[in-house]
Short mmCIF file of C-alpha atoms in Angstrom, two decimals:
data_model
loop_
_atom_site.label_atom_id
_atom_site.label_comp_id
_atom_site.label_asym_id
_atom_site.label_seq_id
_atom_site.Cartn_x
_atom_site.Cartn_y
_atom_site.Cartn_z
CA MET A 1 11.38 -27.30 0.19
CA THR A 2 11.29 -24.90 3.11
CA ILE A 3 8.55 -22.38 2.41
CA ARG A 4 8.73 -19.25 4.54
CA LEU A 5 6.04 -17.27 2.62
CA VAL A 6 3.17 -18.13 0.35
CA LEU A 7 2.11 -15.25 -1.90
CA ALA A 8 -1.51 -15.63 -2.94
CA GLY A 9 -1.89 -13.37 -5.96
CA CYS A 10 0.87 -11.98 -8.10
CA GLY A 11 -0.72 -8.95 -9.83
CA ASN A 12 0.85 -5.60 -9.99
CA MET A 13 1.10 -5.00 -6.26
CA GLY A 14 1.94 -8.61 -5.37
CA TYR A 15 4.67 -8.74 -8.04
CA ALA A 16 6.11 -5.37 -6.97
CA MET A 17 6.38 -6.54 -3.37
CA LEU A 18 7.77 -9.86 -4.33
CA SER A 19 10.48 -8.18 -6.51
CA GLY A 20 11.36 -5.94 -3.56
CA TRP A 21 11.74 -8.89 -1.21
CA LEU A 22 14.05 -10.75 -3.60
CA LYS A 23 16.11 -7.74 -4.77
CA SER A 24 16.72 -6.63 -1.16
CA GLY A 25 17.73 -10.08 -0.10
CA LYS A 26 15.08 -10.25 2.60
CA LEU A 27 13.85 -13.55 1.09
CA ALA A 28 15.45 -16.03 -1.22
CA PRO A 29 13.45 -17.17 -4.23
CA SER A 30 13.45 -20.68 -2.95
CA ALA A 31 11.65 -19.54 0.22
CA VAL A 32 8.64 -18.17 -1.65
CA PHE A 33 5.69 -20.19 -3.12
CA VAL A 34 3.51 -18.12 -5.46
CA VAL A 35 -0.13 -19.13 -6.13
CA GLU A 36 -1.50 -17.34 -9.13
CA PRO A 37 -4.20 -18.56 -11.51
CA ASN A 38 -3.21 -16.34 -14.37
CA ALA A 39 -0.56 -18.09 -16.41
CA ASP A 40 1.24 -14.96 -17.60
CA LEU A 41 1.50 -13.49 -14.01
CA ARG A 42 2.52 -16.93 -12.69
CA ASN A 43 5.28 -17.22 -15.31
CA ARG A 44 6.81 -13.87 -14.38
CA ALA A 45 7.01 -15.04 -10.79
CA ALA A 46 8.66 -18.24 -11.89
CA ALA A 47 11.16 -16.21 -13.83
CA LEU A 48 12.31 -14.75 -10.53
CA GLY A 49 13.14 -18.30 -9.37
CA CYS A 50 10.03 -18.83 -7.14
CA ALA A 51 7.98 -22.15 -7.06
CA THR A 52 4.53 -21.39 -8.53
CA ALA A 53 1.19 -23.07 -8.89
CA ALA A 54 -2.30 -22.17 -10.20
CA GLU A 55 -4.07 -23.29 -7.05
CA ALA A 56 -3.43 -23.38 -3.25
CA GLY A 57 -3.91 -27.18 -3.27
CA ALA A 58 -0.62 -27.49 -4.98
CA ILE A 59 1.34 -26.26 -1.94
CA PRO A 60 3.18 -29.31 -0.52
CA ALA A 61 1.08 -31.10 2.13
CA ASP A 62 3.86 -30.91 4.82
CA ALA A 63 4.55 -27.11 4.25
CA VAL A 64 3.77 -24.80 7.21
CA PRO A 65 4.72 -21.34 5.92
CA GLY A 66 5.43 -18.56 8.39
CA LEU A 67 3.35 -16.13 6.29
CA VAL A 68 0.53 -16.34 3.83
CA PHE A 69 0.58 -13.05 1.99
CA ILE A 70 -2.83 -12.40 0.35
CA ALA A 71 -2.59 -9.89 -2.48
CA VAL A 72 -5.90 -10.17 -4.30
CA LYS A 73 -8.84 -7.76 -4.81
CA PRO A 74 -11.34 -7.42 -1.99
CA GLN A 75 -14.22 -8.91 -4.11
CA VAL A 76 -12.51 -12.34 -4.24
CA ILE A 77 -10.93 -12.28 -0.78
CA ARG A 78 -13.36 -14.73 0.85
CA ASP A 79 -12.90 -17.44 -1.85
CA VAL A 80 -9.14 -17.06 -1.96
CA THR A 81 -8.68 -16.99 1.77
CA ALA A 82 -10.80 -20.08 2.26
CA ALA A 83 -8.30 -22.07 0.19
CA TYR A 84 -5.69 -21.53 2.88
CA LYS A 85 -7.85 -22.60 5.89
CA ARG A 86 -5.54 -25.51 6.59
CA PHE A 87 -2.93 -22.96 7.77
CA GLY A 88 -5.32 -21.37 10.23
CA ASP A 89 -4.04 -23.33 13.26
CA GLY A 90 -2.04 -20.42 14.66
CA ARG A 91 1.38 -21.39 13.23
CA THR A 92 1.00 -19.32 10.05
CA THR A 93 0.41 -15.50 10.09
CA PHE A 94 -1.90 -14.09 7.34
CA VAL A 95 -1.02 -10.73 5.81
CA SER A 96 -3.60 -8.99 3.67
CA ILE A 97 -3.40 -5.89 1.45
CA ALA A 98 -7.18 -5.97 0.57
CA ALA A 99 -8.68 -2.51 1.13
CA GLY A 100 -11.73 -2.36 3.42
CA THR A 101 -11.49 -6.02 4.57
CA PRO A 102 -11.19 -6.17 8.39
CA ALA A 103 -9.15 -8.66 10.37
CA ALA A 104 -12.49 -10.13 11.67
CA THR A 105 -13.29 -11.34 8.20
CA PHE A 106 -10.09 -13.44 8.02
CA GLU A 107 -10.75 -14.67 11.60
CA GLU A 108 -14.26 -15.77 10.49
CA ILE A 109 -12.88 -17.66 7.49
CA LEU A 110 -9.71 -19.12 9.05
CA GLY A 111 -10.79 -19.66 12.68
CA ASN A 112 -10.08 -17.73 15.87
CA ARG A 113 -6.50 -18.93 16.14
CA ALA A 114 -5.24 -17.23 12.95
CA PRO A 115 -2.80 -14.31 13.46
CA VAL A 116 -3.84 -11.58 10.97
CA VAL A 117 -1.97 -8.47 9.79
CA ARG A 118 -3.78 -5.93 7.61
CA CYS A 119 -1.59 -3.77 5.46
CA MET A 120 -2.61 -0.76 3.38
CA PRO A 121 0.11 -0.06 0.73
CA ASN A 122 0.06 2.45 -2.10
CA THR A 123 1.14 2.29 -5.74
CA PRO A 124 4.58 3.92 -5.29
CA ALA A 125 5.52 0.59 -3.52
CA ALA A 126 6.18 -0.59 -7.09
CA ILE A 127 9.32 1.51 -7.15
CA GLY A 128 10.29 1.11 -3.52
CA LYS A 129 8.75 4.52 -2.57
CA GLY A 130 5.57 3.30 -1.02
CA MET A 131 3.72 3.99 2.26
CA MET A 132 2.62 0.88 4.11
CA VAL A 133 0.51 1.03 7.22
CA VAL A 134 -0.19 -2.13 9.22
CA PHE A 135 -2.51 -3.35 11.89
CA SER A 136 -2.10 -6.67 13.73
CA ASN A 137 -4.67 -8.62 15.66
CA ARG A 138 -3.93 -9.86 19.16
CA LEU A 139 -2.45 -13.21 18.00
CA VAL A 140 0.47 -11.82 16.01
CA SER A 141 3.73 -12.10 17.86
CA ASP A 142 6.15 -9.28 18.34
CA ASP A 143 8.75 -11.30 16.37
CA THR A 144 6.30 -11.70 13.50
CA LYS A 145 5.40 -8.03 13.60
CA ARG A 146 9.11 -7.07 13.23
CA PHE A 147 9.51 -9.64 10.32
CA VAL A 148 6.49 -8.28 8.51
CA ALA A 149 7.67 -4.68 8.89
CA ASP A 150 11.12 -5.66 7.66
CA LEU A 151 9.63 -7.30 4.62
CA LEU A 152 7.42 -4.32 3.86
CA SER A 153 10.30 -1.88 4.29
CA ALA A 154 11.64 -3.24 0.95
CA SER A 155 8.77 -1.32 -0.71
CA GLY A 156 9.03 1.98 1.23
CA GLU A 157 8.13 3.37 4.66
CA VAL A 158 6.24 1.39 7.24
CA ALA A 159 3.96 2.73 10.03
CA THR A 160 1.90 0.82 12.58
CA ILE A 161 -1.51 1.65 14.05
CA ASP A 162 -3.21 -0.11 17.05
CA ASP A 163 -6.75 0.97 16.29
CA GLU A 164 -8.08 -0.86 13.26
CA SER A 165 -10.80 1.70 12.64
CA LEU A 166 -8.07 4.12 11.58
CA MET A 167 -7.53 2.01 8.46
CA ASP A 168 -10.33 3.87 6.74
CA ALA A 169 -8.43 7.15 7.25
CA VAL A 170 -5.20 5.51 6.17
CA THR A 171 -6.91 4.38 3.00
CA ALA A 172 -8.18 7.89 2.36
CA VAL A 173 -4.79 9.60 2.91
CA SER A 174 -1.96 7.32 1.75
CA GLY A 175 -3.88 4.58 -0.06
CA SER A 176 -5.77 6.95 -2.33
CA GLY A 177 -3.39 9.81 -1.93
CA PRO A 178 -1.16 9.06 -5.03
CA ALA A 179 -4.20 9.77 -7.16
CA TYR A 180 -4.57 13.21 -5.56
CA ILE A 181 -0.97 13.96 -6.35
CA PHE A 182 -1.24 12.72 -9.89
CA HIS A 183 -4.29 14.94 -10.45
CA PHE A 184 -2.35 17.86 -9.01
CA ILE A 185 0.38 17.25 -11.55
CA GLU A 186 -2.35 17.16 -14.27
CA ALA A 187 -3.93 20.41 -12.99
CA LEU A 188 -0.56 22.19 -12.76
CA THR A 189 0.25 21.01 -16.29
CA VAL A 190 -2.97 22.44 -17.64
CA ALA A 191 -2.33 25.75 -15.78
CA ALA A 192 1.17 25.90 -17.23
CA GLU A 193 -0.19 25.37 -20.78
CA LYS A 194 -2.80 28.10 -20.25
CA ALA A 195 0.02 30.43 -19.26
CA GLY A 196 1.57 29.84 -22.64
CA LEU A 197 4.07 27.06 -22.17
CA PRO A 198 4.41 24.21 -24.78
CA LYS A 199 2.73 20.96 -23.56
CA ALA A 200 5.94 18.97 -23.15
CA THR A 201 7.58 21.78 -21.16
CA ALA A 202 4.44 22.32 -19.04
CA ARG A 203 4.35 18.68 -18.16
CA LEU A 204 8.10 18.57 -17.34
CA LEU A 205 7.84 21.66 -15.12
CA ALA A 206 4.86 20.30 -13.25
CA MET A 207 6.24 16.76 -12.76
CA GLN A 208 9.78 17.84 -11.69
CA THR A 209 8.51 20.59 -9.47
CA VAL A 210 6.23 18.11 -7.49
CA TYR A 211 8.97 15.51 -7.39
CA GLY A 212 11.66 18.00 -6.24
CA ALA A 213 9.47 19.65 -3.65
CA ALA A 214 8.41 16.33 -2.21
CA SER A 215 11.99 15.13 -2.06
CA LEU A 216 13.12 18.32 -0.38
CA ALA A 217 10.30 18.05 2.20
CA ALA A 218 11.27 14.45 2.88
CA GLU A 219 15.05 15.00 3.10
CA SER A 220 15.35 18.35 4.75
CA GLY A 221 13.56 17.48 7.97
CA GLU A 222 11.83 20.87 7.95
CA ASP A 223 8.18 21.30 8.50
CA PRO A 224 6.45 21.81 5.05
CA GLY A 225 4.97 25.11 6.46
CA VAL A 226 8.52 26.40 7.03
CA LEU A 227 9.63 25.38 3.50
CA ARG A 228 6.55 27.15 2.09
CA GLN A 229 7.47 30.32 3.96
CA GLN A 230 11.10 30.05 2.65
CA VAL A 231 9.90 30.16 -0.91
CA THR A 232 7.44 32.97 -0.24
CA SER A 233 8.63 36.58 -0.48
CA PRO A 234 6.34 39.29 0.80
CA ASN A 235 4.13 40.62 -2.06
CA GLY A 236 5.98 38.43 -4.51
CA THR A 237 4.76 35.96 -7.12
CA THR A 238 4.45 32.98 -4.81
CA ALA A 239 2.50 35.07 -2.33
CA ALA A 240 0.11 36.02 -5.13
CA ALA A 241 -0.46 32.39 -5.99
CA LEU A 242 -0.87 31.38 -2.41
CA GLY A 243 -3.44 34.18 -1.94
CA VAL A 244 -5.60 32.02 -4.21
CA LEU A 245 -4.72 28.51 -2.83
CA MET A 246 -5.00 29.64 0.73
CA GLY A 247 -7.88 32.08 0.26
CA GLU A 248 -11.59 31.61 0.81
CA GLU A 249 -11.71 28.34 -1.09
CA ARG A 250 -8.64 26.90 0.53
CA LEU A 251 -6.83 23.91 -0.72
CA THR A 252 -6.74 22.57 2.77
CA ASN A 253 -10.49 22.59 2.96
CA LEU A 254 -10.81 20.92 -0.40
CA LEU A 255 -8.35 18.12 0.55
CA THR A 256 -10.08 17.64 3.91
CA GLN A 257 -13.33 17.13 2.09
CA ALA A 258 -11.77 14.76 -0.34
CA VAL A 259 -10.17 12.66 2.36
CA GLU A 260 -13.45 12.50 4.23
CA ALA A 261 -15.20 11.31 1.20
CA ALA A 262 -12.77 8.61 0.67
CA ARG A 263 -12.85 7.56 4.35
CA LEU A 264 -16.60 7.25 4.36
CA ARG A 265 -16.49 5.22 1.12
CA SER A 266 -13.85 2.93 2.69
CA ILE A 267 -16.22 2.37 5.64
CA GLU A 268 -19.05 1.53 3.16
CA LEU A 269 -16.91 -0.95 1.31
CA GLY A 270 -15.90 -2.65 4.53
CA LYS A 271 -19.56 -3.36 5.35
#
């Protein structure tokens, strides 16, 4: 068995990424070994054709995977990572999607020869529309950086940062950001209902308007401010609404406060 990648944890995000790798042809099922203690989650990975086990000790003794992809919650990251210490000799790169867990934590557990990549994905990765941001420690080779970015691209867009401290801002913007958009849809739905629209119609209008506007912004290449101006006629209905959203209690100010609150909480969690 030639194992190119060990996936440690196959919950919702791990499974979404695994499915993307296999569907895109970036990895063959035979090249992936999934370690997942939950039997139901393990079985769905096995259904994709991957070798699976409940514990890291079941990985063949002669295996030297190119990547160990750690997709578990931050609160169990130390225990899970310690089970892969035998791969910390520098030949295997570790990729983590755990929020708030710095590269130094993995270096402490695995030793100072371990190449480490931190990745902050978001939930739209489950449908191939995610935003992944990566930081690599000094030991990650350029070839490995390209390989990791190519793998992650199966789940959406990939960006790279060179300053790990910016991961807290990344977490606050794209990591937590989908929740802000979901809440905006909720709020617009409520506003539509209060304007007299039936609930189902209100929800459809809110959902499709956000989806359509985001798609247009992504595909047109225009600056969002230009697109906003194109919709806004002088003294028209849109201008009246924007007078509220861009007035004294500006939406920009509110989002800035929200992102800063999330960023500070990410720093706290990292400690």
